[in-house]
Short mmCIF file of C-alpha atoms in Angstrom, two decimals:
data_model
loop_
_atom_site.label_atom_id
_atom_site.label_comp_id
_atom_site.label_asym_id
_atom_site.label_seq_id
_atom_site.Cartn_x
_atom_site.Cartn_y
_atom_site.Cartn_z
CA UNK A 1 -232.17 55.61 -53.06
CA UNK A 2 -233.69 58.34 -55.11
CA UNK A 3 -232.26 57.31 -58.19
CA UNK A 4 -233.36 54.16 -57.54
CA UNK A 5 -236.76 54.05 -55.97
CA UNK A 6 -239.01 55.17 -59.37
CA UNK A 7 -237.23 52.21 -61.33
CA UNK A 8 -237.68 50.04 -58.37
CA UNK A 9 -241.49 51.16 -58.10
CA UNK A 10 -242.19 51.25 -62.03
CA UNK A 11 -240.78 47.65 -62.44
CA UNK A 12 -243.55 46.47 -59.63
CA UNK A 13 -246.00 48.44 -61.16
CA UNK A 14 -245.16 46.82 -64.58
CA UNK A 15 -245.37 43.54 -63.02
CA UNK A 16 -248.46 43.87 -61.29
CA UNK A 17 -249.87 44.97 -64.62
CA UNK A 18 -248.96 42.17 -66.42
CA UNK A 19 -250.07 39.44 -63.66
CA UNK A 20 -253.08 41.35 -63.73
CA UNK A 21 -253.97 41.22 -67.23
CA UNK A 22 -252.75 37.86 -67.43
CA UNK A 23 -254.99 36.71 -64.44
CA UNK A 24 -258.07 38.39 -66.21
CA UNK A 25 -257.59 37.27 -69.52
CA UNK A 26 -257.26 33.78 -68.21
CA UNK A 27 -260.65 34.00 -66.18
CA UNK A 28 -261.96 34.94 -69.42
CA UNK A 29 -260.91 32.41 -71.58
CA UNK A 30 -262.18 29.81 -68.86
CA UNK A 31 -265.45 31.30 -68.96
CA UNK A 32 -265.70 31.15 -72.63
CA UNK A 33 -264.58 27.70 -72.48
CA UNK A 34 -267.18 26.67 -70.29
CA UNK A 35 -269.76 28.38 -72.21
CA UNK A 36 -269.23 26.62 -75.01
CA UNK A 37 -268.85 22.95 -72.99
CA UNK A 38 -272.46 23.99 -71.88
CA UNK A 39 -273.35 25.05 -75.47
CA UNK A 40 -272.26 21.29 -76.64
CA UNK A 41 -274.14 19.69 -73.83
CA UNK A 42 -277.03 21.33 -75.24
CA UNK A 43 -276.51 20.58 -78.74
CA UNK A 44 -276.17 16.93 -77.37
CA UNK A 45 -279.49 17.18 -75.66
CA UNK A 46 -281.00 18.59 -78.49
CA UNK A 47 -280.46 15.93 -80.57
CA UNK A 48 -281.60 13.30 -78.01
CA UNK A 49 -284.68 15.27 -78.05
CA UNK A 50 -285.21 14.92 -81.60
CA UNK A 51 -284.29 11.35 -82.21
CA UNK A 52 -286.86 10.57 -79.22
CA UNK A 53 -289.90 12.33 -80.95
CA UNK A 54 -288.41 11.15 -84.29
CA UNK A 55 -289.42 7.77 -83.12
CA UNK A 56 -293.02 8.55 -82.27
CA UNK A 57 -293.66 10.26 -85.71
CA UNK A 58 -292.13 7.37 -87.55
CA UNK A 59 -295.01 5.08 -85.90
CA UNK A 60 -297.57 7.67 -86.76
CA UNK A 61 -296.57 7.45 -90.36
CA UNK A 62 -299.32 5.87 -92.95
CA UNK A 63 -298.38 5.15 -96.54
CA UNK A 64 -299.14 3.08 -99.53
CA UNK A 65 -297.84 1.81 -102.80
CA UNK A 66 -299.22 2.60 -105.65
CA UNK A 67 -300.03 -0.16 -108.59
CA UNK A 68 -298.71 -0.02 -112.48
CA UNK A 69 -301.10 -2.20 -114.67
CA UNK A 70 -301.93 -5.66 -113.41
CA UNK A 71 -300.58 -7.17 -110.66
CA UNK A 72 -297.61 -6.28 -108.66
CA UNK A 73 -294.43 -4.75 -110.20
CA UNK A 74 -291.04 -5.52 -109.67
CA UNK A 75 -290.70 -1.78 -109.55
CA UNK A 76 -291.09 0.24 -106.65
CA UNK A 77 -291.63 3.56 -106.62
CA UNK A 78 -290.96 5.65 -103.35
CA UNK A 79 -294.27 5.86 -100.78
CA UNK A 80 -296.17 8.81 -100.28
CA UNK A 81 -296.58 9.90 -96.89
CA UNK A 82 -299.62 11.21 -94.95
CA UNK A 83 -297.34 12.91 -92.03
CA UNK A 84 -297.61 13.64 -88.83
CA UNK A 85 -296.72 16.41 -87.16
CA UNK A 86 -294.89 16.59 -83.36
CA UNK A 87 -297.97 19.09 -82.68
CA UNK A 88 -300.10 15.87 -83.44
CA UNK A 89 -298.21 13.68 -80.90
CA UNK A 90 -297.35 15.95 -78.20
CA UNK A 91 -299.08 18.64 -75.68
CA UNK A 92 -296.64 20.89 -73.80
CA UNK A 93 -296.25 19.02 -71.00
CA UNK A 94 -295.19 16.06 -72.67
CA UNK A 95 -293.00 17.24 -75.06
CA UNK A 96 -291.30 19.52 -71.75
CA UNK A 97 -291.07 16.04 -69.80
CA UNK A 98 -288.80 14.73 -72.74
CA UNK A 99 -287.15 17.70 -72.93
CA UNK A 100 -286.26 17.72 -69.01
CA UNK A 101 -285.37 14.19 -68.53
CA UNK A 102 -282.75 14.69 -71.53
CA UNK A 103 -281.47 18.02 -70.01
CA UNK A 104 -281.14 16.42 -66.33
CA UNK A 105 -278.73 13.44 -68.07
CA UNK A 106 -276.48 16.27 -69.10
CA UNK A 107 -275.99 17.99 -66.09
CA UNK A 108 -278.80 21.10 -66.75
CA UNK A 109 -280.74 20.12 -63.84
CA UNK A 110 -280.64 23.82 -61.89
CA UNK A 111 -281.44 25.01 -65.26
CA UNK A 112 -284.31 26.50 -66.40
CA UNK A 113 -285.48 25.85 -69.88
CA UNK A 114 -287.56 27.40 -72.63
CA UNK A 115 -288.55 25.28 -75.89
CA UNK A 116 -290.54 26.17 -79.46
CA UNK A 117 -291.48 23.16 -81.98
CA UNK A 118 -291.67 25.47 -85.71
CA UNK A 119 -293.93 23.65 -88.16
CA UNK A 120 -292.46 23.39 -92.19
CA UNK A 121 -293.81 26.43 -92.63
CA UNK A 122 -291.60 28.47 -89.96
CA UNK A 123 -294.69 28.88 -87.48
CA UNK A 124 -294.82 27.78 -84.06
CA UNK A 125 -296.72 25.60 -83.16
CA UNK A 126 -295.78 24.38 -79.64
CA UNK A 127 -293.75 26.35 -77.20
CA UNK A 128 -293.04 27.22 -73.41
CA UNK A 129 -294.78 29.96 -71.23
CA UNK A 130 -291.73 32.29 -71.27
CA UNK A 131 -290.35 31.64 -74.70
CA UNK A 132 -291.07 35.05 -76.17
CA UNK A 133 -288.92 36.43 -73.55
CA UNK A 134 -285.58 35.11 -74.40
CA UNK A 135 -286.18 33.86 -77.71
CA UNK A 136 -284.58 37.21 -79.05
CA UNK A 137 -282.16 37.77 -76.94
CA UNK A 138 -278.82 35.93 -78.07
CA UNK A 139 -276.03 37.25 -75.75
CA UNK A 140 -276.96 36.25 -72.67
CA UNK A 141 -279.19 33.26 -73.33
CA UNK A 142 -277.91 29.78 -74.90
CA UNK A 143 -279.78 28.78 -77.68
CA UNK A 144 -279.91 25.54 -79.84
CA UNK A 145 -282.01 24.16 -83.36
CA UNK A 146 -282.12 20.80 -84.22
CA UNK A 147 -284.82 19.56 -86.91
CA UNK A 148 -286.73 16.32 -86.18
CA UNK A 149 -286.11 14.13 -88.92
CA UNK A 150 -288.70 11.08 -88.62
CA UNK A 151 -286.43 7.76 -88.43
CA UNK A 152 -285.87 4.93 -91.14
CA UNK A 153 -287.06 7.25 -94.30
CA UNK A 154 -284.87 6.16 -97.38
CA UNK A 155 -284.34 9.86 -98.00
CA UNK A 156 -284.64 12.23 -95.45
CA UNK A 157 -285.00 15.52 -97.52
CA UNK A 158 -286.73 18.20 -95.77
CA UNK A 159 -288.19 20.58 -95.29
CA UNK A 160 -288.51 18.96 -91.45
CA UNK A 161 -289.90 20.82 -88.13
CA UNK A 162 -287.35 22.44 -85.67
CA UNK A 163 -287.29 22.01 -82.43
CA UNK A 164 -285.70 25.26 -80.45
CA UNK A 165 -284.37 24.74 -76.67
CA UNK A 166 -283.26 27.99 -74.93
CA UNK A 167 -281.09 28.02 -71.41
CA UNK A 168 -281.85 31.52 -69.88
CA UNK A 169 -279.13 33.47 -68.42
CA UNK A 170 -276.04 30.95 -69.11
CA UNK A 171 -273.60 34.07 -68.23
CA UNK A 172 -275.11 33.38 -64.71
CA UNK A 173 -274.80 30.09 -64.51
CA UNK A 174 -271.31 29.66 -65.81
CA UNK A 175 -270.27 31.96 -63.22
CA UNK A 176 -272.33 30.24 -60.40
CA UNK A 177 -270.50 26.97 -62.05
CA UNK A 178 -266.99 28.84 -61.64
CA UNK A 179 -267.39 30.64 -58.41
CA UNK A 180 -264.96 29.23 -56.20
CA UNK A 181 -262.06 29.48 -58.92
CA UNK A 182 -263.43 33.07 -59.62
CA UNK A 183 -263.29 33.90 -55.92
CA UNK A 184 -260.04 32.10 -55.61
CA UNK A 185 -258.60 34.30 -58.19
CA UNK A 186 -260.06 37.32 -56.65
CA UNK A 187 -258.47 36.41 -53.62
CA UNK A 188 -255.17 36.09 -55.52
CA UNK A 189 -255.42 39.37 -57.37
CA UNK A 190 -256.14 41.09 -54.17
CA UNK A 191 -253.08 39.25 -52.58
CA UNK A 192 -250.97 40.74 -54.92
CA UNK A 193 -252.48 44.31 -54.73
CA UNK A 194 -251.90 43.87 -51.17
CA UNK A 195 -248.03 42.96 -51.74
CA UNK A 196 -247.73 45.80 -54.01
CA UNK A 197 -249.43 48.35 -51.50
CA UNK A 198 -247.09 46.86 -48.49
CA UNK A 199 -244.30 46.78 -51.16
CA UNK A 200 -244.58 50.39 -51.86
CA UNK A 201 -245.56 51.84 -48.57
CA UNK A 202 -242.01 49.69 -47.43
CA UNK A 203 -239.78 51.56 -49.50
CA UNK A 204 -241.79 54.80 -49.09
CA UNK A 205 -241.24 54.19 -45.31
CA UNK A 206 -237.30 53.03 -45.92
CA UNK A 207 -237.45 56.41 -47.76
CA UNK A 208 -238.44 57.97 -45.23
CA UNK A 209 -236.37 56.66 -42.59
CA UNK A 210 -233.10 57.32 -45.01
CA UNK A 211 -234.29 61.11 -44.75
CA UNK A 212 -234.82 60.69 -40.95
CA UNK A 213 -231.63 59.00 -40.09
CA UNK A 214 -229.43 61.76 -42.55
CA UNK A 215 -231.13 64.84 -40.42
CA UNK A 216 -230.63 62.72 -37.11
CA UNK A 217 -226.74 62.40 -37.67
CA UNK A 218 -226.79 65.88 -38.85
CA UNK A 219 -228.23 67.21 -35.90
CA UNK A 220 -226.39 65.13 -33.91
CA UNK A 221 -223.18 66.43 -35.13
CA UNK A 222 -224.17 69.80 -34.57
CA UNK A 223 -225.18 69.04 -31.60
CA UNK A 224 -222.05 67.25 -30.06
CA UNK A 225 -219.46 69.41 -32.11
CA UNK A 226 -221.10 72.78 -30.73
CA UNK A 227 -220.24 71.80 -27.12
CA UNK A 228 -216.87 70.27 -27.87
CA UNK A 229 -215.92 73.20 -29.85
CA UNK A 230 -216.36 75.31 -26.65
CA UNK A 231 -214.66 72.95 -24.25
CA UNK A 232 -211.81 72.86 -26.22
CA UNK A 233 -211.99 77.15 -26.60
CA UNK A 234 -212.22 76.98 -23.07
CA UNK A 235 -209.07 74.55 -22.36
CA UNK A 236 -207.25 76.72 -24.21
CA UNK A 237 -208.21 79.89 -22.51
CA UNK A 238 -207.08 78.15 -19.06
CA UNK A 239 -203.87 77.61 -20.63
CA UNK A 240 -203.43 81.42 -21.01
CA UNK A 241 -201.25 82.64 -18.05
CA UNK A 242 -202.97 85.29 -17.65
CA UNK A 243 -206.12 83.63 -16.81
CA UNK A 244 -204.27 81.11 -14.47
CA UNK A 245 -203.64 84.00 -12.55
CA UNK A 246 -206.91 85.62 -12.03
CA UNK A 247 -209.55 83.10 -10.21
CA UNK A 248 -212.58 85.05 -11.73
CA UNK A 249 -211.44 83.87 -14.75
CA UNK A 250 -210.52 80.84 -14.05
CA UNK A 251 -214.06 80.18 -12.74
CA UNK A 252 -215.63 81.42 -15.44
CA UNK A 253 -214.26 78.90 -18.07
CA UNK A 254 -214.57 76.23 -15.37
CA UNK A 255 -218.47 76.94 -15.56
CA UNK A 256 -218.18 77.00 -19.43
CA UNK A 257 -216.79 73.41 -19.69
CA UNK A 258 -219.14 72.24 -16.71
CA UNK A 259 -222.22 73.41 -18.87
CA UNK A 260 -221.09 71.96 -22.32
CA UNK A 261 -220.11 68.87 -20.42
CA UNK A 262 -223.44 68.65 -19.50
CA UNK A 263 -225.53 69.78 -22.56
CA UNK A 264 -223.29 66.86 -24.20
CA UNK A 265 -223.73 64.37 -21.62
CA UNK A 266 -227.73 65.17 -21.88
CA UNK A 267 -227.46 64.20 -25.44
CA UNK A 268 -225.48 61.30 -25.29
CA UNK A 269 -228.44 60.39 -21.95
CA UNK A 270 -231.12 60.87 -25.02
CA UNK A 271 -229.34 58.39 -28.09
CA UNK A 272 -228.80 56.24 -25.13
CA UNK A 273 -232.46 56.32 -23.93
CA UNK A 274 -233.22 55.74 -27.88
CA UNK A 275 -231.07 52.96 -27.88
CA UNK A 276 -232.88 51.38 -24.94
CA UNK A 277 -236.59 51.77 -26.47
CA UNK A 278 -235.54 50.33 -29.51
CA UNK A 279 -234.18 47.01 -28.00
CA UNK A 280 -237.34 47.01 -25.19
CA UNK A 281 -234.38 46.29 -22.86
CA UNK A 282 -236.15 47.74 -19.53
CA UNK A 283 -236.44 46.97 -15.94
CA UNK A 284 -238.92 49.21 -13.93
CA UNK A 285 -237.97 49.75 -10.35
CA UNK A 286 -241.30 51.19 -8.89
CA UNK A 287 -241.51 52.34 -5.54
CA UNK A 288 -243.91 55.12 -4.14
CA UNK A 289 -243.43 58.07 -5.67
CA UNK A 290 -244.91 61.58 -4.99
CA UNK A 291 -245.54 63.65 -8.00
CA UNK A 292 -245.94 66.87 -6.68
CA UNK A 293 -242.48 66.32 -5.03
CA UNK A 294 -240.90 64.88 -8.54
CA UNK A 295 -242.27 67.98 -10.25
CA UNK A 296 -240.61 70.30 -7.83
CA UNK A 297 -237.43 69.05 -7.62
CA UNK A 298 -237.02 68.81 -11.89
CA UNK A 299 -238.05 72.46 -12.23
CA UNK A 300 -235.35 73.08 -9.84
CA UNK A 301 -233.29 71.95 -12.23
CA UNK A 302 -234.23 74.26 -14.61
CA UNK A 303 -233.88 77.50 -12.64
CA UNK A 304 -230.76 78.89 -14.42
CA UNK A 305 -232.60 78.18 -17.77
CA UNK A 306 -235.55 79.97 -16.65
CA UNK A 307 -233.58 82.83 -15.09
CA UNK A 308 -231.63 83.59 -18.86
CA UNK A 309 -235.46 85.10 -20.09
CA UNK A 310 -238.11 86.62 -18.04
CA UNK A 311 -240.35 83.38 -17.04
CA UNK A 312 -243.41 82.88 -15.59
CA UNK A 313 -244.42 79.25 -13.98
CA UNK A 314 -247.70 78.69 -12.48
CA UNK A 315 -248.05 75.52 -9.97
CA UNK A 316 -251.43 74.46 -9.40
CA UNK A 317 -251.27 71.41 -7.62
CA UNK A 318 -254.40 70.88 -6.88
CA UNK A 319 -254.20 66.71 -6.80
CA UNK A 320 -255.94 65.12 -3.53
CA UNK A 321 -252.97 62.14 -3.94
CA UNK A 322 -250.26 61.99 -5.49
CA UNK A 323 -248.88 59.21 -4.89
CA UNK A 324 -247.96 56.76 -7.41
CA UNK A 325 -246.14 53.53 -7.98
CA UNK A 326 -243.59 54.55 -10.78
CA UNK A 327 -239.75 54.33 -11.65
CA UNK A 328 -238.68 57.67 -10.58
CA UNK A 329 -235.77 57.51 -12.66
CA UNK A 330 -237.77 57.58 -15.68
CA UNK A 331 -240.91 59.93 -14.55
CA UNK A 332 -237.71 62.22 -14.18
CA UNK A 333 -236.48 62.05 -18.08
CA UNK A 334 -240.51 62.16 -19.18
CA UNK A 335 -241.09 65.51 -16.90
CA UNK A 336 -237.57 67.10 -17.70
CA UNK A 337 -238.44 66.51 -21.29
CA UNK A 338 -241.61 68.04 -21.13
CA UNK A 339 -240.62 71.43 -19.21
CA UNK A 340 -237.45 71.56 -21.39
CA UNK A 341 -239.36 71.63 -24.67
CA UNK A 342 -241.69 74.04 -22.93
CA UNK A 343 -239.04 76.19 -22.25
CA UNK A 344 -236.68 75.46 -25.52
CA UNK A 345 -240.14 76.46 -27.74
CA UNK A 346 -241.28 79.37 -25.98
CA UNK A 347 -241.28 82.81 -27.19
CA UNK A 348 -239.62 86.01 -25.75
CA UNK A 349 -241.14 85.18 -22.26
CA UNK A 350 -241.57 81.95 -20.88
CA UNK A 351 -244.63 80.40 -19.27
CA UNK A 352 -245.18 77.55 -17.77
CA UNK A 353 -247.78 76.34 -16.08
CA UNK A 354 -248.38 72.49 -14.39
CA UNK A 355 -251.45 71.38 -12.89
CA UNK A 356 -252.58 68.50 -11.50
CA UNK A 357 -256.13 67.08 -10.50
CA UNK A 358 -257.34 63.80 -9.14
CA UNK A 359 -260.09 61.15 -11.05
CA UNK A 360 -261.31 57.96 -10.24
CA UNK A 361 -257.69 56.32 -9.48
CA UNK A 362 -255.77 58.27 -11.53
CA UNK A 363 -253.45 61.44 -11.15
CA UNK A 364 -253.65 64.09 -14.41
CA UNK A 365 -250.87 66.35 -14.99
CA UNK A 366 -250.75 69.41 -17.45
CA UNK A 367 -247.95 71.01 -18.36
CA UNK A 368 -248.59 74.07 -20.72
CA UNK A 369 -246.85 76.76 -22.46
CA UNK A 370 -247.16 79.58 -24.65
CA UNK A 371 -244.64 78.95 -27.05
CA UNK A 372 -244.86 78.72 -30.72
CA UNK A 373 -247.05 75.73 -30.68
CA UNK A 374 -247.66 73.03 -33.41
CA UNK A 375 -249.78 72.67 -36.48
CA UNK A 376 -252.04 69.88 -36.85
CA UNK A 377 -249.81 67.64 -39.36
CA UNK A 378 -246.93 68.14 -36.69
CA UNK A 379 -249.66 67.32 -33.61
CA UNK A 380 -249.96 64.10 -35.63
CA UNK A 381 -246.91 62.81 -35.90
CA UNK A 382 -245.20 64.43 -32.53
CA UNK A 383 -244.50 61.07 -30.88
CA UNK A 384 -243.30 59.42 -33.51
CA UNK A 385 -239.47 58.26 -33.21
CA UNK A 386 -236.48 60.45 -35.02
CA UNK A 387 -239.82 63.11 -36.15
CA UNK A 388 -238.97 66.87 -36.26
CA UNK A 389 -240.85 69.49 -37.64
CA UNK A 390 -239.11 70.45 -40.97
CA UNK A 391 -236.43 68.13 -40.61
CA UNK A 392 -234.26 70.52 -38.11
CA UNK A 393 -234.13 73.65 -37.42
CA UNK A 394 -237.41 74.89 -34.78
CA UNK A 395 -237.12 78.57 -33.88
CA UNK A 396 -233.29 78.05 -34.17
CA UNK A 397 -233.58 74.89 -31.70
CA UNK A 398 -232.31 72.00 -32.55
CA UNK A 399 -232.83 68.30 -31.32
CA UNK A 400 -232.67 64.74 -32.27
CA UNK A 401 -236.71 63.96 -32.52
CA UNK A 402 -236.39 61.78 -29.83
CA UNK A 403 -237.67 63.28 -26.74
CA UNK A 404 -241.40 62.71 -27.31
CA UNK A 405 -241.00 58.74 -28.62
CA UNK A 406 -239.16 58.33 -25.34
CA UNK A 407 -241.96 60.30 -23.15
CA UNK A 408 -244.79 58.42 -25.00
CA UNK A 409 -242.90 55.03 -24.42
CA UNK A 410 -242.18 55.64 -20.26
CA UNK A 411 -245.83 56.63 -19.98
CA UNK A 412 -247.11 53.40 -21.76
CA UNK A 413 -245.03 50.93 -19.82
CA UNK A 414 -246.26 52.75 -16.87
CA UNK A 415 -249.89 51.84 -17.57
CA UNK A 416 -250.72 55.25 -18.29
CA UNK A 417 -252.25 57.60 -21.52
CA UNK A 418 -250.90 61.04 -22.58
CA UNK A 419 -252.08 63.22 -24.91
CA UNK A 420 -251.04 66.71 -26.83
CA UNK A 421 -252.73 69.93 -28.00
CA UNK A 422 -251.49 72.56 -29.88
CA UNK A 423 -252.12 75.34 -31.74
CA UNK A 424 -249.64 76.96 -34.35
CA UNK A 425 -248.25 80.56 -32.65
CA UNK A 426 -250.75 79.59 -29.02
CA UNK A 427 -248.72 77.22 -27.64
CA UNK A 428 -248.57 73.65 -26.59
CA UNK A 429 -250.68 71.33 -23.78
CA UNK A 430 -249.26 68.09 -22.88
CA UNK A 431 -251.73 66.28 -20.48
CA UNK A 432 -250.72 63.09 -18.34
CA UNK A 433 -253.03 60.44 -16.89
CA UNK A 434 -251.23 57.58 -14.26
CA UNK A 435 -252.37 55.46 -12.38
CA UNK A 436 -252.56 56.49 -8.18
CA UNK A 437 -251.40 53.53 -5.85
#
């Protein structure tokens, strides 16, 4: 996995890349492309424009022939023309109405539009209220000439006026125009970031869990093999004659294997507990159960523990009911947990101390130490499943990170909320809220 993971994660990267710039590129193209659809539209309107007031010159055209000697000739020389000028024919608003209608055909009609008739002599003579806004301004305005050639002249050789049309802010419009394939490629960019991010976060997390899983079956070996290794010392020391025949002796390697027996059968209770969260395969058996009574009897338990250091456990009990409706069974593992990692991270002396108080229809229950406590990045993580501070090894304690998970887990099914605080070299507060029957 870690010789494979940074080819794995630069190949997606790659990828991503590529659809990325691919996806961009192509949104870019389209809205060139549409620009210049728009651009042709205009050009097309443009010249619909000009062949219109081309028409209305043409009939405002006077000439004459002129005569060679008597009579008519057969020759014909070319007229000579008295012009008129689109300035002549057309106010503002009339030569904007022709410009609108012609616009409107081709689609423009949420467009604004800015026109300028220029004279032979390159001087305006008719244009819009905002032209001199956008008439210098060529990147983010569409702009068009035509020149308004008057119609049926045998030789239309200029110079001829120029009509100018202008569409505003076409960037803003093409986009408007493209919006719901722009936001559907958004969408579709943002899919894929997500499927990278989830991608990435899976194998950091399959990573993770490799590292977890290699420390869990490490610690479990040590665990298991360290009590096996002294049942089987122990076997063989009872084999020895001469400690068949001394019962002191006999005793005393009888409690050995009892102990390891059940430091190993407490382990194989945990995986199995594990084993039983992960599959959800559960079936509560609540009955009335006293708390104060449940916490007395599992620090019983832990007397000969507590008598190997000089200890120190406070009981304030100070609860008007405790009584709850709980599987006692597994209020047991969650409390024996608890006051076995208070005593398993404590430091040359042990204490211990467990309250309980009552609020509205619930039962709290503190159990606090003063052991080595927890920083904040370990706080953070505690109930998290297979999790261990530094991968293994605690103040020389061992464990399988699976205590807490399987606390946190009883407590939820149980309706209730529990919470930690800890400070690094102060000690540790777990607090427990349940619900009262």
């Amino acid at each position: 996995m870690k010789k494979t993971f940074p080819v794995i994660f630069t190949l997606i990267t790659l990828s991503i890349i590529g659809i990325l710039f691919i996806q961009i590129t192509w949104l870019q193209g389209l809205v060139i492309l549409t620009t210049n659809q728009q651009r042709d539209k205009l050009n097309q309107s443009a010249v619909k424009v000009s062949n219109e007031v081309g028409k209305k010159l043409h009939s405002g055209l006077s000439f004459s022939f002129p005569k060679r000697g008597q009579g008519l000739s057969e020759e014909f020389r070319k007229p000579n023309f008295n012009e008129t000028s689109i300035a002549d024919m057309y106010n503002e608003k009339e030569l904007s109405n022709i410009i609108r209608q012609e616009l409107d055909k081709n689609g423009f009609n949420e467009y604004d539009v800015e026109f300028a008739v220029i004279n032979k002599k390159a001087e305006i003579v008719r244009k819009s209220r905002k032209l001199d806004d956008v008439l210098s301004d060529d990147l983010n305005h569409l702009q068009t000439r035509v020149q308004v050639i008057p119609q049926e002249l045998d030789e239309p050789v200029g110079p001829f006026e120029t009509i100018i049309l202008i569409i505003p802010n076409i960037k803003s419009h093409v986009l408007y125009s493209l919006r719901w394939v722009i936001l559907g490629s958004i969408l579709f960019i943002f899919t894929v970031l997500a499927a990278f991010f989830i991608t990435v976060r899976s194998l950091f997390a399959q990573r993770k869990l490799n590292e977890i899983k290699r420390d869990f079956i490490n610690n479990m070996t040590h665990e298991l093999k360290t009590p096996i290794a002294t049942i089987s010392i122990a076997v063989d020391a009872l084999k020895s004659p001469k400690v068949q025949n001394e019962l002191k002796s006999v005793n005393y390697y009888g409690n050995i294997i009892r102990e390891a027996n059940m430091r190993m059968n407490k382990h194989v209770e945990v995986i199995l507990q594990a084993a039983q969260l992960e599959k959800k395969e559960y079936e509560l058996k609540k009955a009335p159960v006293d708390v104060h009574d449940l916490l007395f009897g599992v620090l019983d338990t832990f007397k000969l523990q507590l008598d190997e250091k000089p200890s120190t456990v406070q009981t304030n009990f100070d609860a008007d009911s405790s009584m709850i409706e709980a599987d006692e069974e597994y209020l047991i593992h969650v409390f024996s947990n608890l006051i076995d990692n208070a005593i398993k991270y404590s430091a040359e002396r042990i204490y211990i101390a467990i309250n309980t108080v009552s609020l509205p229809g619930e039962i709290q229950i503190a159990i606090e130490d003063k052991g080595i406590g927890m920083d904040a990045v370990t706080t953070s993580h505690i109930f998290e499943k297979f999790y261990r501070a530094h991968t293994g090894n605690i103040h020389n304690v061992k464990g399988f990170g699976l205590g807490m998970s399987y606390v946190k887990w009883v407590i939820d099914i149980h309706k209730g909320k529990i919470k930690v605080q800890s400070e690094l070299g102060k000690g540790t507060k777990m607090t427990i809220t349940l619900p009262i029957a």
